[in-house]
């Protein structure tokens, strides 16, 4: 009788008669793992996630080695927004059944959502071996490769998806985005055609607008402005609009859209996060602080006290910053909030002349939240505290001074001139981006080293030769070290971001670090005549009031590359007149 009921329930599910399927399965599910699994799927399809979880758990108890149950359990966790649990379930499914295409595909999508592009690519490549005729797998692989900076592999994957199904929209979008990144001449047209078909796709609006802006077509601003007007809470659109208008030289007016949105939604976390990240450059820290105070007065998240403390520190009011930190709630709900709060506490402690307090805050952060060790801003503050304390751990972190070095790219003078001219053509903006380190200059948009321009292809080849030499010649491996740990030092590196900076009369970089890199760089192409423009490593920013001297200063030379750890403070000295043209990128383990 139970077998007949299972067959009838299966037929009912296939026909979409889910209530009938559940009635047939419920009497069997307590004792039969297959019935429990089917019942869980029926509940999930009806949106009854709580009952689905109950029956999935029952199915797992009855059939603990069933990869299909683990795969579908992972899908349930995704539906519940529990990404780490979903990834763990998909991994269990693949371990139980290596080469299981659906589980590998789901694992790849989940890893991509988690920001693990390299791991996602590996899972999706294996999924492609198992499901070679499924366009969705190759399209997802194209997205993962793009996120990992492997644009050539991404193009191959997207074109394989389109060979299977030329009308598959996600693959067409992925191919168009890759075309825009590498600078293919038809990229804008491809994105515009896709947008005509999918006018409500805001991600596509943003991509098409960005491609236009990169080509010097300012109509990209109008495209995003229309979408932001329709939905002022669209944070990505607000950010792009602010950046483009500010870089076009509109000054404080670039903030008008964001400020209008905050007038309507003064406590919205997304808008406030954007304000905190970019507002100081555009309208000054005082106006940002006023908005933060307004949000707190209107019931905004008390974690905003950490942002308030950071801005009070920018304004030089150390006492008020300390009072703001005292108002922070004890409970911190997420790792990101814990890290950002601890970094503000450490900065305020350092500025107040209390490096021991800063060291204690950061040490506790690493113990409670191991993921904080991947944040290079945390290591920059830790290194600063150790130097002030005279702690020998500072020497351990510096690797005996063997972590930074200048390399000759071996480019000819005509090659450098040709490269410089191509880079100048890509510098279309009048003003530096908000929330970036440069002053009196401009920065290119998009992944510079992904472009297919011959000058940039040759540059990337020369850069890769240098960074491989640099990696091999680093000091010996040290477990737990942010640069020398074997997981970083002994693996190949990939580009995680790349851009060009063009500074003009009086230009410089303020002291900063790159929180998401592992190795950072400065590749000098054109330098101003006379003094100035030196690259200064290891000197903390003035607001920390440390009085520490630089660890190294490089007098740059055209065609030379300086590589250094991403956690190391770096800045450039101002110069009076001329042009300073450079390329920069971050590297992470592949």
Coordinates of C-alpha atoms in Angstrom, one line a residue:
X1 CA 0.0 0.0 0.0
X2 CA 2.8 2.5 0.9
X3 CA 4.5 2.0 -2.5
X4 CA 1.2 2.7 -4.3
X5 CA 0.8 5.8 -2.1
X6 CA 4.3 7.0 -2.9
X7 CA 3.6 6.6 -6.6
X8 CA 0.3 8.4 -6.3
X9 CA 2.0 11.2 -4.3
X10 CA 4.7 11.5 -6.9
X11 CA 2.1 11.8 -9.7
X12 CA 0.2 14.4 -7.7
X13 CA 3.4 16.5 -7.2
X14 CA 4.2 16.4 -10.8
X15 CA 0.7 17.6 -11.6
X16 CA 1.0 20.4 -9.1
X17 CA -1.6 18.9 -6.7
X18 CA 0.5 19.6 -3.6
X19 CA -2.3 19.4 -1.0
X20 CA -3.2 15.9 -2.3
X21 CA 0.5 14.9 -2.3
X22 CA 0.8 16.0 1.4
X23 CA -2.3 14.0 2.5
X24 CA -0.9 10.9 0.9
X25 CA 2.7 11.3 2.3
X26 CA 2.0 12.4 5.9
X27 CA 0.9 8.9 7.1
X28 CA 4.2 7.4 5.7
X29 CA 6.7 10.1 6.5
X30 CA 7.5 9.2 10.1
X31 CA 8.9 5.8 9.1
X32 CA 9.9 6.2 5.5
X33 CA 12.8 8.5 4.6
X34 CA 11.7 8.7 0.9
X35 CA 8.2 9.8 1.9
X36 CA 9.6 12.4 4.4
X37 CA 11.9 13.8 1.6
X38 CA 9.0 14.1 -0.8
X39 CA 6.8 15.7 1.9
X40 CA 9.5 18.2 2.6
X41 CA 9.7 19.1 -1.0
X42 CA 6.0 19.5 -1.2
X43 CA 6.0 21.8 1.8
X44 CA 8.8 23.9 0.4
X45 CA 7.0 24.3 -2.9
X46 CA 4.0 25.6 -1.0
X47 CA 6.2 28.1 0.9
X48 CA 5.7 26.2 4.2
X49 CA 9.4 26.4 5.1
X50 CA 9.0 25.5 8.8
X51 CA 7.2 22.2 8.0
X52 CA 9.7 21.6 5.2
X53 CA 12.5 21.9 7.6
X54 CA 10.9 19.4 10.0
X55 CA 10.4 16.8 7.3
X56 CA 13.9 17.3 5.8
X57 CA 15.3 16.6 9.3
X58 CA 13.3 13.5 9.5
X59 CA 14.5 12.4 6.0
X60 CA 18.1 13.0 7.0
X61 CA 17.7 10.8 10.1
X62 CA 16.1 8.0 8.0
X63 CA 18.6 8.3 5.1
X64 CA 21.8 10.0 6.3
X65 CA 23.8 9.1 3.2
X66 CA 21.4 10.4 0.6
X67 CA 23.0 13.1 -1.5
X68 CA 19.6 14.2 -3.0
X69 CA 18.3 15.0 0.5
X70 CA 21.4 17.0 1.3
X71 CA 21.2 18.9 -2.0
X72 CA 17.5 19.8 -1.4
X73 CA 18.2 20.7 2.3
X74 CA 20.8 23.2 0.9
X75 CA 18.1 24.7 -1.3
X76 CA 15.8 25.1 1.7
X77 CA 18.6 26.8 3.6
X78 CA 19.1 29.2 0.7
X79 CA 15.3 30.0 0.7
X80 CA 15.7 30.7 4.4
X81 CA 18.6 33.1 3.8
X82 CA 21.1 30.8 5.6
X83 CA 23.9 30.9 3.1
X84 CA 26.7 29.2 5.2
X85 CA 24.3 26.3 6.1
X86 CA 23.4 26.0 2.4
X87 CA 27.0 25.8 1.4
X88 CA 27.7 23.1 4.0
X89 CA 24.8 21.0 2.8
X90 CA 25.8 21.3 -0.9
X91 CA 29.3 20.3 0.1
X92 CA 28.0 17.2 2.0
X93 CA 26.0 16.2 -1.1
X94 CA 29.1 16.4 -3.3
X95 CA 31.1 14.4 -0.8
X96 CA 28.4 11.7 -0.8
X97 CA 28.2 11.7 -4.6
X98 CA 31.3 13.2 -6.3
X99 CA 30.4 14.6 -9.7
X100 CA 26.7 15.3 -8.8
X101 CA 26.0 18.0 -11.3
X102 CA 23.0 19.6 -9.6
X103 CA 24.7 19.8 -6.2
X104 CA 27.9 21.2 -7.8
X105 CA 25.9 23.8 -9.6
X106 CA 24.0 24.8 -6.5
X107 CA 27.3 24.9 -4.5
X108 CA 28.8 27.2 -7.2
X109 CA 25.8 29.6 -7.1
X110 CA 26.0 29.7 -3.3
X111 CA 29.7 30.3 -3.2
X112 CA 29.3 33.1 -5.8
X113 CA 26.7 34.7 -3.6
X114 CA 29.0 34.4 -0.6
X115 CA 31.8 36.3 -2.6
X116 CA 34.0 33.2 -3.0
X117 CA 34.4 33.6 -6.8
X118 CA 37.4 31.2 -7.2
X119 CA 35.8 28.4 -5.3
X120 CA 32.6 29.0 -7.2
X121 CA 34.4 28.8 -10.5
X122 CA 35.9 25.4 -9.4
X123 CA 32.5 24.0 -8.4
X124 CA 30.9 25.2 -11.6
X125 CA 33.6 23.9 -13.8
X126 CA 33.0 20.4 -12.3
X127 CA 29.2 21.0 -12.8
X128 CA 29.9 21.7 -16.4
X129 CA 31.7 18.3 -16.8
X130 CA 28.6 16.6 -15.4
X131 CA 26.0 18.7 -17.1
X132 CA 27.7 19.8 -20.3
X133 CA 24.4 20.6 -22.1
X134 CA 23.0 22.9 -19.5
X135 CA 23.3 26.6 -20.5
X136 CA 22.6 27.8 -16.9
X137 CA 25.8 26.1 -15.6
X138 CA 28.1 27.7 -18.2
X139 CA 26.3 31.1 -17.7
X140 CA 26.9 30.9 -13.9
X141 CA 30.6 29.9 -14.6
X142 CA 30.9 33.0 -16.8
X143 CA 29.7 35.2 -13.9
X144 CA 32.0 33.5 -11.4
X145 CA 35.0 33.9 -13.7
X146 CA 34.2 37.6 -14.2
X147 CA 34.0 38.0 -10.4
X148 CA 37.4 36.2 -10.1
X149 CA 39.0 38.5 -12.7
X150 CA 39.4 35.6 -15.2
X151 CA 37.7 37.4 -18.1
X152 CA 39.0 35.3 -20.8
X153 CA 37.7 32.1 -19.2
X154 CA 34.4 33.9 -18.5
X155 CA 34.0 34.8 -22.2
X156 CA 34.6 31.1 -23.2
X157 CA 32.0 30.0 -20.7
X158 CA 29.4 32.5 -21.8
X159 CA 29.9 31.6 -25.4
X160 CA 29.5 27.9 -24.6
X161 CA 26.2 28.7 -22.8
X162 CA 25.0 30.7 -25.9
X163 CA 26.0 27.8 -28.2
X164 CA 23.6 25.7 -26.2
X165 CA 20.8 28.3 -26.1
X166 CA 21.4 31.5 -28.0
X167 CA 18.4 33.1 -26.4
X168 CA 19.4 32.4 -22.8
X169 CA 19.2 35.8 -21.2
X170 CA 21.6 35.4 -18.2
X171 CA 24.3 34.2 -20.6
X172 CA 23.7 37.1 -22.9
X173 CA 23.9 39.5 -20.0
X174 CA 27.1 37.8 -18.7
X175 CA 28.7 38.0 -22.2
X176 CA 27.8 41.7 -22.6
X177 CA 29.2 42.6 -19.1
X178 CA 32.5 40.8 -19.9
X179 CA 32.6 42.6 -23.2
X180 CA 32.3 45.9 -21.4
X181 CA 35.0 45.0 -18.9
X182 CA 37.6 44.1 -21.6
X183 CA 36.7 47.1 -23.8
X184 CA 35.1 45.4 -26.8
X185 CA 33.8 48.1 -29.1
X186 CA 30.2 46.8 -29.3
X187 CA 29.7 46.4 -25.6
X188 CA 27.5 49.5 -25.2
X189 CA 25.2 48.4 -28.0
X190 CA 24.9 44.9 -26.7
X191 CA 23.9 46.1 -23.2
X192 CA 21.4 48.7 -24.7
X193 CA 19.7 45.9 -26.7
X194 CA 19.4 43.7 -23.6
X195 CA 18.0 46.7 -21.7
X196 CA 15.3 47.2 -24.3
X197 CA 14.2 43.6 -23.6
X198 CA 14.5 43.9 -19.8
X199 CA 13.8 47.5 -18.9
X200 CA 13.0 46.7 -15.3
X201 CA 16.4 45.0 -14.6
X202 CA 18.2 47.5 -12.5
X203 CA 21.4 45.6 -12.5
X204 CA 21.3 45.9 -16.3
X205 CA 20.5 49.6 -16.1
X206 CA 23.6 50.1 -14.0
X207 CA 25.8 48.0 -16.2
X208 CA 24.6 49.7 -19.4
X209 CA 25.0 53.1 -17.8
X210 CA 28.5 52.3 -16.6
X211 CA 29.5 51.1 -20.1
X212 CA 28.3 54.4 -21.5
X213 CA 30.2 56.4 -18.9
X214 CA 33.4 54.4 -19.6
X215 CA 33.0 55.3 -23.3
X216 CA 32.6 59.0 -22.4
X217 CA 28.8 59.1 -23.0
X218 CA 27.3 61.1 -20.1
X219 CA 23.8 59.8 -20.9
X220 CA 24.6 57.0 -18.4
X221 CA 23.9 59.5 -15.6
X222 CA 20.4 60.2 -16.9
X223 CA 19.7 56.5 -17.2
X224 CA 20.5 55.8 -13.5
X225 CA 19.0 59.1 -12.3
X226 CA 15.6 58.0 -13.7
X227 CA 15.7 54.7 -11.9
X228 CA 16.8 56.4 -8.6
X229 CA 14.0 58.9 -8.9
X230 CA 11.6 56.0 -9.1
X231 CA 13.2 54.2 -6.2
X232 CA 15.3 56.5 -3.9
X233 CA 16.2 53.5 -1.7
X234 CA 18.1 51.9 -4.6
X235 CA 21.5 52.1 -2.9
X236 CA 23.7 50.9 -5.8
X237 CA 22.0 53.4 -8.1
X238 CA 22.5 56.2 -5.6
X239 CA 26.2 55.3 -5.2
X240 CA 26.8 55.3 -8.9
X241 CA 25.0 58.6 -9.4
X242 CA 26.9 60.2 -6.6
X243 CA 30.3 58.9 -8.0
X244 CA 29.7 59.9 -11.5
X245 CA 28.4 63.4 -10.7
X246 CA 31.2 64.1 -8.2
X247 CA 33.9 62.9 -10.7
X248 CA 32.3 65.2 -13.3
X249 CA 33.2 68.1 -11.0
X250 CA 29.7 68.9 -9.6
X251 CA 31.1 69.1 -6.1
X252 CA 28.5 69.2 -3.3
X253 CA 25.6 69.0 -5.8
X254 CA 26.6 65.4 -6.4
X255 CA 25.1 64.6 -3.0
X256 CA 21.7 66.1 -3.8
X257 CA 20.0 62.8 -4.8
X258 CA 21.3 61.0 -1.7
X259 CA 20.4 63.9 0.6
X260 CA 16.9 64.1 -0.8
X261 CA 16.4 60.4 -0.2
X262 CA 17.7 60.8 3.4
X263 CA 15.2 63.7 3.9
X264 CA 12.4 61.1 3.2
X265 CA 14.1 58.1 4.8
X266 CA 16.4 59.5 7.5
X267 CA 17.0 56.1 9.2
X268 CA 17.4 53.8 6.2
X269 CA 20.6 51.7 6.8
X270 CA 21.6 51.4 3.2
X271 CA 21.4 55.2 2.6
X272 CA 23.2 55.9 5.8
X273 CA 26.0 53.4 5.0
X274 CA 26.5 55.1 1.6
X275 CA 26.6 58.5 3.3
X276 CA 29.1 57.3 5.9
X277 CA 31.3 55.9 3.2
X278 CA 31.4 58.7 0.7
X279 CA 29.9 61.8 2.3
X280 CA 33.0 63.2 4.0
X281 CA 34.8 63.8 0.7
X282 CA 31.8 65.5 -0.9
X283 CA 30.2 67.7 1.7
X284 CA 32.6 67.4 4.6
X285 CA 32.4 65.4 7.9
X286 CA 30.3 68.1 9.6
X287 CA 27.3 67.6 7.4
X288 CA 27.6 63.8 7.5
X289 CA 27.7 64.0 11.3
X290 CA 24.5 66.1 11.3
X291 CA 22.7 63.4 9.3
X292 CA 23.9 60.7 11.6
X293 CA 22.6 62.7 14.7
X294 CA 19.3 63.1 13.0
X295 CA 19.0 59.4 12.3
X296 CA 19.8 58.6 15.9
X297 CA 17.2 61.2 17.1
X298 CA 14.6 59.5 14.9
X299 CA 15.2 56.0 16.3
X300 CA 18.0 54.8 14.0
X301 CA 20.2 51.8 14.8
X302 CA 22.3 52.5 17.9
X303 CA 25.3 51.0 16.1
X304 CA 25.4 54.3 14.3
X305 CA 27.2 55.6 17.4
X306 CA 30.3 53.8 16.0
X307 CA 30.0 55.8 12.7
X308 CA 29.4 59.0 14.8
X309 CA 32.6 58.3 16.8
X310 CA 34.5 57.9 13.5
X311 CA 33.3 61.3 12.2
X312 CA 33.9 63.0 15.5
X313 CA 37.5 61.7 15.2
X314 CA 37.7 63.1 11.7
X315 CA 36.7 66.5 13.1
X316 CA 39.3 66.2 15.8
X317 CA 36.9 66.0 18.8
X318 CA 38.4 63.0 20.5
X319 CA 36.5 63.4 23.8
X320 CA 33.2 63.4 22.0
X321 CA 34.3 60.3 20.0
X322 CA 35.0 58.5 23.2
X323 CA 31.6 59.5 24.6
X324 CA 29.9 58.2 21.5
X325 CA 31.6 54.8 21.8
X326 CA 30.4 54.6 25.4
X327 CA 26.8 54.7 24.1
X328 CA 27.2 51.7 21.8
X329 CA 24.9 48.8 22.7
X330 CA 26.7 45.7 24.2
X331 CA 25.1 43.3 21.8
X332 CA 26.6 43.1 18.3
X333 CA 24.5 41.0 15.9
X334 CA 26.9 40.3 13.0
X335 CA 30.6 39.8 12.2
X336 CA 30.7 42.8 10.0
X337 CA 29.3 45.0 12.7
X338 CA 31.8 43.6 15.2
X339 CA 34.7 44.3 12.9
X340 CA 33.7 47.8 12.0
X341 CA 33.0 48.7 15.6
X342 CA 36.3 47.3 16.9
X343 CA 38.2 49.2 14.2
X344 CA 36.6 52.5 15.2
X345 CA 37.4 51.7 18.9
X346 CA 41.0 51.0 18.0
X347 CA 41.4 54.2 16.0
X348 CA 40.0 56.3 18.8
X349 CA 42.2 54.6 21.3
X350 CA 45.3 55.2 19.1
X351 CA 44.4 58.8 18.6
X352 CA 44.0 59.1 22.4
X353 CA 47.5 57.8 23.0
X354 CA 46.3 54.4 24.3
X355 CA 47.9 51.8 22.0
X356 CA 47.6 49.1 24.7
X357 CA 43.8 49.6 24.7
X358 CA 43.8 49.5 20.9
X359 CA 45.9 46.3 20.9
X360 CA 43.5 44.7 23.4
X361 CA 40.4 45.6 21.4
X362 CA 42.0 44.1 18.2
X363 CA 43.3 41.0 19.9
X364 CA 39.8 40.3 21.3
X365 CA 38.3 40.9 17.9
X366 CA 40.6 38.2 16.3
X367 CA 39.8 35.7 19.0
X368 CA 36.0 36.2 18.9
X369 CA 35.7 36.7 15.1
X370 CA 38.5 34.8 13.2
X371 CA 37.2 36.2 10.0
X372 CA 38.6 39.6 11.1
X373 CA 42.0 38.3 10.2
X374 CA 41.1 38.7 6.5
X375 CA 40.6 42.5 7.0
X376 CA 43.9 44.3 6.2
X377 CA 42.6 47.4 7.9
X378 CA 42.6 45.5 11.2
X379 CA 46.2 44.5 10.6
X380 CA 47.2 48.1 9.8
X381 CA 45.9 49.2 13.2
X382 CA 47.4 46.2 14.9
X383 CA 50.8 47.0 13.4
X384 CA 50.5 50.6 14.5
X385 CA 49.6 49.6 18.1
X386 CA 52.6 47.2 18.2
X387 CA 55.0 49.8 16.9
X388 CA 53.9 52.3 19.5
X389 CA 54.2 49.6 22.2
X390 CA 57.7 48.5 21.0
X391 CA 56.3 45.0 20.6
X392 CA 58.5 42.5 18.8
X393 CA 55.3 41.3 17.0
X394 CA 55.7 44.4 14.8
X395 CA 58.9 43.0 13.5
X396 CA 57.2 39.6 12.9
X397 CA 54.5 41.4 10.9
X398 CA 57.0 43.4 8.8
X399 CA 58.8 40.2 7.8
X400 CA 62.2 41.8 8.4
X401 CA 61.5 44.4 5.8
X402 CA 61.3 41.8 3.0
X403 CA 57.7 42.4 2.1
X404 CA 58.1 45.4 0.0
X405 CA 60.3 45.9 -3.1
X406 CA 60.6 47.8 -6.4
X407 CA 60.8 45.9 -9.7
X408 CA 61.8 47.0 -13.2
X409 CA 59.2 46.0 -15.7
X410 CA 61.6 46.2 -18.6
X411 CA 59.4 48.3 -20.8
X412 CA 61.0 50.3 -23.6
X413 CA 60.7 54.1 -23.7
X414 CA 58.4 53.9 -26.8
X415 CA 56.4 51.2 -25.0
X416 CA 56.0 53.5 -21.9
X417 CA 55.0 56.4 -24.1
X418 CA 52.4 54.3 -25.9
X419 CA 51.0 53.0 -22.7
X420 CA 50.8 56.5 -21.2
X421 CA 48.8 57.7 -24.1
X422 CA 46.4 54.9 -23.9
X423 CA 45.9 55.4 -20.2
X424 CA 45.3 59.2 -20.7
X425 CA 42.5 58.3 -23.1
X426 CA 40.8 56.3 -20.4
X427 CA 40.9 59.2 -17.9
X428 CA 37.6 60.8 -18.7
X429 CA 36.7 62.4 -15.4
X430 CA 37.6 65.8 -14.0
X431 CA 37.7 64.9 -10.3
X432 CA 38.9 62.1 -8.1
X433 CA 36.2 59.6 -6.9
X434 CA 34.6 60.1 -3.5
X435 CA 36.1 58.0 -0.6
X436 CA 39.3 57.2 -2.5
X437 CA 42.8 58.2 -1.5
X438 CA 43.9 60.5 -4.4
X439 CA 43.6 64.2 -4.4
X440 CA 43.9 66.6 -7.5
X441 CA 43.5 63.9 -10.1
X442 CA 41.3 61.2 -11.7
X443 CA 40.9 57.4 -11.5
X444 CA 39.7 55.0 -14.2
X445 CA 36.6 52.9 -13.8
X446 CA 36.3 49.2 -14.4
X447 CA 38.9 46.5 -14.2
X448 CA 41.8 48.1 -16.0
X449 CA 44.0 44.9 -16.4
X450 CA 41.0 43.0 -17.9
X451 CA 41.0 45.2 -21.0
X452 CA 42.1 43.8 -24.3
X453 CA 44.1 46.9 -25.5
X454 CA 47.5 45.7 -26.7
X455 CA 49.3 48.1 -24.4
X456 CA 47.5 46.9 -21.4
X457 CA 47.8 43.2 -22.3
X458 CA 51.6 43.7 -22.5
X459 CA 51.6 45.6 -19.2
X460 CA 49.7 42.8 -17.5
X461 CA 52.1 40.2 -18.8
X462 CA 55.1 42.2 -17.4
X463 CA 53.3 42.8 -14.1
X464 CA 52.6 39.1 -13.7
X465 CA 56.2 38.2 -14.3
X466 CA 57.2 40.7 -11.6
X467 CA 54.7 39.6 -9.0
X468 CA 55.6 35.9 -9.5
X469 CA 59.3 36.8 -8.8
X470 CA 58.1 38.9 -5.8
X471 CA 56.1 36.0 -4.4
X472 CA 58.9 33.5 -4.8
X473 CA 61.4 35.8 -3.1
X474 CA 59.2 36.6 0.0
X475 CA 60.6 35.7 3.4
X476 CA 59.8 32.2 4.7
X477 CA 56.3 31.1 5.4
X478 CA 54.7 32.0 8.7
X479 CA 51.5 30.5 9.9
X480 CA 48.8 33.1 10.7
X481 CA 50.7 36.0 9.0
X482 CA 48.5 38.0 6.7
X483 CA 51.1 38.0 3.9
X484 CA 53.4 35.0 4.7
X485 CA 50.9 32.4 5.7
X486 CA 51.3 29.4 3.3
X487 CA 47.7 29.8 2.1
X488 CA 48.7 33.3 0.8
X489 CA 52.5 33.1 0.2
X490 CA 52.7 29.7 -1.5
X491 CA 49.6 29.9 -3.8
X492 CA 49.4 31.7 -7.1
X493 CA 48.0 35.2 -7.0
X494 CA 45.2 36.8 -9.1
X495 CA 44.2 40.4 -9.6
X496 CA 41.3 41.4 -7.4
X497 CA 41.0 45.0 -8.7
X498 CA 43.0 47.3 -11.0
X499 CA 42.8 50.9 -12.0
X500 CA 44.9 53.9 -13.2
X501 CA 45.5 57.2 -11.3
X502 CA 46.4 60.4 -13.0
X503 CA 47.5 63.2 -10.6
X504 CA 48.1 66.7 -11.7
X505 CA 49.6 69.9 -10.2
X506 CA 49.7 69.5 -6.4
X507 CA 48.3 65.9 -6.5
X508 CA 48.9 63.3 -3.8
X509 CA 47.5 60.3 -2.1
X510 CA 46.5 60.4 1.6
X511 CA 47.6 57.6 3.9
X512 CA 45.4 54.5 3.5
X513 CA 45.3 50.7 3.2
X514 CA 43.5 48.3 1.0
X515 CA 41.3 46.2 3.3
X516 CA 40.4 43.4 0.8
X517 CA 43.7 42.9 -0.9
X518 CA 46.8 40.9 0.2
X519 CA 49.4 42.5 -1.9
X520 CA 49.1 46.1 -3.2
X521 CA 51.0 48.0 -5.8
X522 CA 52.1 51.2 -7.4
X523 CA 53.3 50.9 -11.1
X524 CA 54.7 54.3 -12.2
X525 CA 54.4 55.2 -15.9
X526 CA 54.9 59.0 -16.0
X527 CA 56.4 61.1 -13.2
X528 CA 56.5 64.9 -12.6
X529 CA 59.8 66.8 -12.9
X530 CA 61.4 67.9 -9.8
X531 CA 60.9 66.8 -6.2
X532 CA 57.7 65.2 -4.8
X533 CA 55.6 62.2 -5.8
X534 CA 57.6 59.8 -3.5
X535 CA 55.8 56.6 -2.4
X536 CA 55.8 56.5 1.5
X537 CA 55.2 53.2 3.3
X538 CA 54.3 52.6 6.9
X539 CA 53.4 56.1 8.1
X540 CA 49.9 56.1 9.8
X541 CA 47.4 58.9 8.9
X542 CA 47.7 62.1 10.9
X543 CA 44.3 61.7 12.6
X544 CA 45.8 58.8 14.6
X545 CA 48.3 61.2 16.1
X546 CA 51.0 58.5 16.4
X547 CA 54.1 60.5 15.3
X548 CA 55.5 57.3 13.8
X549 CA 58.0 57.7 10.9
X550 CA 57.8 55.8 7.6
X551 CA 59.2 52.4 7.2
X552 CA 60.3 53.0 3.6
X553 CA 60.2 55.7 1.0
X554 CA 60.6 54.9 -2.7
X555 CA 61.6 57.5 -5.3
X556 CA 59.5 56.2 -8.2
X557 CA 60.9 55.6 -11.6
X558 CA 59.0 55.3 -14.9
X559 CA 58.4 51.6 -15.8
X560 CA 59.0 50.4 -12.2
X561 CA 56.6 48.5 -10.0
X562 CA 56.5 48.7 -6.2
X563 CA 54.8 45.8 -4.4
X564 CA 53.9 45.8 -0.7
X565 CA 51.5 44.2 1.8
X566 CA 47.9 45.6 1.6
X567 CA 47.9 46.2 5.3
X568 CA 50.8 48.6 5.2
X569 CA 49.9 52.3 5.3
X570 CA 50.9 54.1 2.1
X571 CA 50.7 57.6 0.7
X572 CA 52.5 59.8 -1.8
X573 CA 54.2 63.2 -1.3
X574 CA 52.6 66.1 -3.1
X575 CA 54.4 67.6 -6.1
X576 CA 54.1 71.2 -7.4
X577 CA 53.5 70.8 -11.1
X578 CA 53.3 68.2 -13.9
X579 CA 51.7 64.8 -14.2
X580 CA 52.0 61.6 -12.2
X581 CA 50.5 58.7 -14.1
X582 CA 50.4 55.2 -12.5
X583 CA 48.6 51.9 -12.5
X584 CA 47.6 50.1 -9.3
X585 CA 46.1 46.7 -8.5
X586 CA 45.5 44.4 -5.6
X587 CA 46.4 40.7 -5.5
X588 CA 44.8 37.9 -3.6
X589 CA 45.5 34.1 -3.5
X590 CA 44.1 32.3 -6.5

